[in-house]
C-alpha positions as YAML, in Angstrom:
chain: A
units: angstrom
residues:
- id: 1
  name: UNK
  ca: [30.23, 9.26, -12.55]
- id: 2
  name: UNK
  ca: [27.38, 9.81, -10.04]
- id: 3
  name: UNK
  ca: [24.93, 6.90, -10.23]
- id: 4
  name: UNK
  ca: [21.43, 7.53, -10.88]
- id: 5
  name: UNK
  ca: [20.27, 5.75, -7.72]
- id: 6
  name: UNK
  ca: [22.59, 8.09, -5.56]
- id: 7
  name: UNK
  ca: [21.05, 11.19, -7.28]
- id: 8
  name: UNK
  ca: [17.49, 9.97, -6.86]
- id: 9
  name: UNK
  ca: [18.04, 9.25, -3.07]
- id: 10
  name: UNK
  ca: [19.64, 12.66, -2.61]
- id: 11
  name: UNK
  ca: [16.37, 14.35, -4.02]
- id: 12
  name: UNK
  ca: [14.05, 12.38, -1.99]
- id: 13
  name: UNK
  ca: [16.29, 13.61, 1.01]
- id: 14
  name: UNK
  ca: [15.37, 17.24, -0.08]
- id: 15
  name: UNK
  ca: [11.85, 16.60, -0.55]
- id: 16
  name: UNK
  ca: [11.28, 14.87, 2.95]
- id: 17
  name: UNK
  ca: [9.73, 17.18, 5.72]
- id: 18
  name: UNK
  ca: [11.38, 18.93, 8.29]
- id: 19
  name: UNK
  ca: [12.26, 16.53, 11.43]
- id: 20
  name: UNK
  ca: [12.10, 13.37, 9.07]
- id: 21
  name: UNK
  ca: [15.35, 12.10, 10.62]
- id: 22
  name: UNK
  ca: [13.38, 11.72, 14.10]
- id: 23
  name: UNK
  ca: [10.72, 9.43, 12.39]
- id: 24
  name: UNK
  ca: [10.75, 5.59, 13.35]
- id: 25
  name: UNK
  ca: [11.07, 2.94, 10.61]
- id: 26
  name: UNK
  ca: [8.14, 0.49, 10.62]
- id: 27
  name: UNK
  ca: [8.11, -1.87, 13.46]
- id: 28
  name: UNK
  ca: [11.09, -0.32, 15.52]
- id: 29
  name: UNK
  ca: [9.94, -1.09, 19.24]
- id: 30
  name: UNK
  ca: [6.46, -0.56, 18.45]
- id: 31
  name: UNK
  ca: [4.29, -3.05, 20.24]
- id: 32
  name: UNK
  ca: [1.46, -3.32, 22.41]
- id: 33
  name: UNK
  ca: [2.00, -3.65, 26.28]
- id: 34
  name: UNK
  ca: [3.90, -0.23, 25.83]
- id: 35
  name: UNK
  ca: [2.81, 1.11, 29.22]
- id: 36
  name: UNK
  ca: [1.05, 3.91, 27.89]
- id: 37
  name: UNK
  ca: [-2.38, 4.81, 29.43]
- id: 38
  name: UNK
  ca: [-5.73, 4.39, 28.16]
- id: 39
  name: UNK
  ca: [-7.09, 7.68, 28.63]
- id: 40
  name: UNK
  ca: [-7.57, 9.47, 25.29]
- id: 41
  name: UNK
  ca: [-11.26, 9.49, 23.82]
- id: 42
  name: UNK
  ca: [-10.05, 7.49, 20.56]
- id: 43
  name: UNK
  ca: [-8.73, 4.90, 22.52]
- id: 44
  name: UNK
  ca: [-10.86, 1.81, 21.18]
- id: 45
  name: UNK
  ca: [-11.85, 3.40, 17.74]
- id: 46
  name: UNK
  ca: [-11.60, 1.40, 14.90]
- id: 47
  name: UNK
  ca: [-11.57, 2.47, 11.34]
- id: 48
  name: UNK
  ca: [-11.03, 1.06, 7.73]
- id: 49
  name: UNK
  ca: [-8.32, 2.50, 5.53]
- id: 50
  name: UNK
  ca: [-9.82, 3.74, 2.57]
- id: 51
  name: UNK
  ca: [-8.29, 2.39, -0.82]
- id: 52
  name: UNK
  ca: [-6.93, 5.16, -3.12]
- id: 53
  name: UNK
  ca: [-3.99, 3.82, -4.74]
- id: 54
  name: UNK
  ca: [-1.40, 0.67, -4.44]
- id: 55
  name: UNK
  ca: [-4.26, -1.72, -3.53]
- id: 56
  name: UNK
  ca: [-3.97, 0.10, 0.29]
- id: 57
  name: UNK
  ca: [-6.63, -1.48, 2.59]
- id: 58
  name: UNK
  ca: [-6.61, -2.71, 6.26]
- id: 59
  name: UNK
  ca: [-8.23, -1.69, 9.68]
- id: 60
  name: UNK
  ca: [-6.65, 0.50, 12.46]
- id: 61
  name: UNK
  ca: [-7.52, 0.06, 15.88]
- id: 62
  name: UNK
  ca: [-6.22, 2.95, 18.90]
- id: 63
  name: UNK
  ca: [-5.31, 0.52, 21.29]
- id: 64
  name: UNK
  ca: [-3.88, 3.24, 23.86]
- id: 65
  name: UNK
  ca: [-2.41, 6.64, 24.28]
- id: 66
  name: UNK
  ca: [0.60, 5.78, 21.89]
- id: 67
  name: UNK
  ca: [-0.45, 2.95, 19.85]
- id: 68
  name: UNK
  ca: [-2.40, 2.01, 16.91]
- id: 69
  name: UNK
  ca: [-2.69, -1.75, 15.62]
- id: 70
  name: UNK
  ca: [-3.11, -2.47, 11.92]
- id: 71
  name: UNK
  ca: [-4.68, -5.46, 10.78]
- id: 72
  name: UNK
  ca: [-5.17, -7.02, 7.78]
- id: 73
  name: UNK
  ca: [-2.90, -4.62, 6.02]
- id: 74
  name: UNK
  ca: [-2.59, -4.68, 2.18]
- id: 75
  name: UNK
  ca: [-0.36, -2.74, 0.14]
- id: 76
  name: UNK
  ca: [1.46, -3.82, -3.42]
- id: 77
  name: UNK
  ca: [4.77, -2.28, -2.37]
- id: 78
  name: UNK
  ca: [5.17, -0.61, -5.41]
- id: 79
  name: UNK
  ca: [5.38, 3.27, -4.24]
- id: 80
  name: UNK
  ca: [8.60, 5.31, -4.02]
- id: 81
  name: UNK
  ca: [9.18, 7.02, -0.58]
- id: 82
  name: UNK
  ca: [6.31, 5.72, 1.26]
- id: 83
  name: UNK
  ca: [5.58, 6.10, 4.99]
- id: 84
  name: UNK
  ca: [2.73, 5.78, 7.38]
- id: 85
  name: UNK
  ca: [2.20, 9.57, 8.38]
- id: 86
  name: UNK
  ca: [-0.34, 11.13, 10.73]
- id: 87
  name: UNK
  ca: [-1.74, 14.78, 11.09]
- id: 88
  name: UNK
  ca: [-4.69, 16.46, 12.49]
- id: 89
  name: UNK
  ca: [-6.61, 16.65, 9.09]
- id: 90
  name: UNK
  ca: [-6.13, 15.24, 5.77]
- id: 91
  name: UNK
  ca: [-4.65, 18.76, 4.54]
- id: 92
  name: UNK
  ca: [-2.26, 18.32, 7.22]
- id: 93
  name: UNK
  ca: [-0.41, 15.47, 5.67]
- id: 94
  name: UNK
  ca: [1.38, 17.82, 3.10]
- id: 95
  name: UNK
  ca: [2.82, 20.02, 6.19]
- id: 96
  name: UNK
  ca: [6.15, 19.79, 7.44]
- id: 97
  name: UNK
  ca: [4.64, 19.01, 11.11]
- id: 98
  name: UNK
  ca: [2.97, 15.69, 9.75]
- id: 99
  name: UNK
  ca: [4.08, 12.76, 11.94]
- id: 100
  name: UNK
  ca: [6.09, 10.11, 10.68]
- id: 101
  name: UNK
  ca: [5.28, 6.46, 12.03]
- id: 102
  name: UNK
  ca: [7.59, 4.74, 9.69]
- id: 103
  name: UNK
  ca: [8.68, 3.80, 6.32]
- id: 104
  name: UNK
  ca: [7.22, 1.23, 4.03]
- id: 105
  name: UNK
  ca: [10.22, 0.09, 1.85]
- id: 106
  name: UNK
  ca: [9.70, 0.07, -1.77]
- id: 107
  name: UNK
  ca: [9.11, -3.40, -3.28]
- id: 108
  name: UNK
  ca: [7.93, -4.71, 0.53]
- id: 109
  name: UNK
  ca: [4.56, -5.69, -0.35]
- id: 110
  name: UNK
  ca: [1.78, -6.64, 2.49]
- id: 111
  name: UNK
  ca: [-0.95, -9.21, 2.06]
- id: 112
  name: UNK
  ca: [-3.06, -9.43, 5.34]
- id: 113
  name: UNK
  ca: [0.00, -8.17, 7.56]
- id: 114
  name: UNK
  ca: [-0.61, -7.17, 11.21]
- id: 115
  name: UNK
  ca: [1.44, -4.38, 12.70]
- id: 116
  name: UNK
  ca: [1.55, -1.69, 15.35]
- id: 117
  name: UNK
  ca: [2.63, 1.82, 15.28]
- id: 118
  name: UNK
  ca: [3.45, 3.99, 17.92]
- id: 119
  name: UNK
  ca: [3.21, 7.75, 18.33]
- id: 120
  name: UNK
  ca: [6.64, 9.60, 18.67]
- id: 121
  name: UNK
  ca: [7.41, 11.17, 22.01]
- id: 122
  name: UNK
  ca: [5.17, 14.32, 22.70]
- id: 123
  name: UNK
  ca: [2.65, 13.63, 19.97]
- id: 124
  name: UNK
  ca: [-1.02, 12.55, 20.98]
- id: 125
  name: UNK
  ca: [-3.84, 11.32, 18.91]
- id: 126
  name: UNK
  ca: [-4.96, 15.32, 18.75]
- id: 127
  name: UNK
  ca: [-1.83, 15.52, 16.28]
- id: 128
  name: UNK
  ca: [-2.53, 12.46, 14.42]
- id: 129
  name: UNK
  ca: [-6.18, 11.71, 14.12]
- id: 130
  name: UNK
  ca: [-5.84, 11.11, 10.23]
- id: 131
  name: UNK
  ca: [-3.42, 8.40, 9.66]
- id: 132
  name: UNK
  ca: [-2.24, 7.60, 6.03]
- id: 133
  name: UNK
  ca: [0.11, 5.40, 3.81]
- id: 134
  name: UNK
  ca: [1.62, 8.66, 2.27]
- id: 135
  name: UNK
  ca: [4.01, 9.03, -0.73]
- id: 136
  name: UNK
  ca: [6.32, 11.74, 0.19]
- id: 137
  name: UNK
  ca: [7.84, 12.07, -3.10]
- id: 138
  name: UNK
  ca: [4.47, 13.04, -4.93]
- id: 139
  name: UNK
  ca: [2.64, 14.11, -1.91]
- id: 140
  name: UNK
  ca: [-0.05, 11.43, -2.57]
- id: 141
  name: UNK
  ca: [-2.28, 9.63, -0.24]
- id: 142
  name: UNK
  ca: [-2.66, 5.83, -0.98]
- id: 143
  name: UNK
  ca: [-5.02, 5.14, 1.68]
- id: 144
  name: UNK
  ca: [-6.00, 6.97, 5.03]
- id: 145
  name: UNK
  ca: [-8.54, 6.78, 7.74]
- id: 146
  name: UNK
  ca: [-10.02, 9.54, 9.99]
- id: 147
  name: UNK
  ca: [-10.04, 8.34, 13.51]
- id: 148
  name: UNK
  ca: [-12.45, 11.14, 14.49]
- id: 149
  name: UNK
  ca: [-15.20, 10.42, 11.96]
...
């Protein structure tokens, strides 16, 4: 008998966008002092995450051409299949080309956490000017910020 958990995980795998496997898990090798230049016009920009669902809030600051710091991050941890996603527009978060910055494991809550997210190789802030705490399973934005606004 196949367990319900296995079936759910298999279904989630079918729903993930193309290129998901190359995404990074939250905090894996993601740190400031990355050696990235500070040439992009968004470097230094600071924005607040909007709160839409699951108590998501926090402040994003573009540190360099590869890194964004998240401070005072809050999230109740109750959403399934939730990731940090980036795109050039809010509509782009639903596209297979959305950039996966890392997973927020189910059940792991945050209450004032500080962390750093790093752009995957070849991507730029032009590709990821909108950052979101995104539920892949239901294609729902739990909270986001547009770095260009």
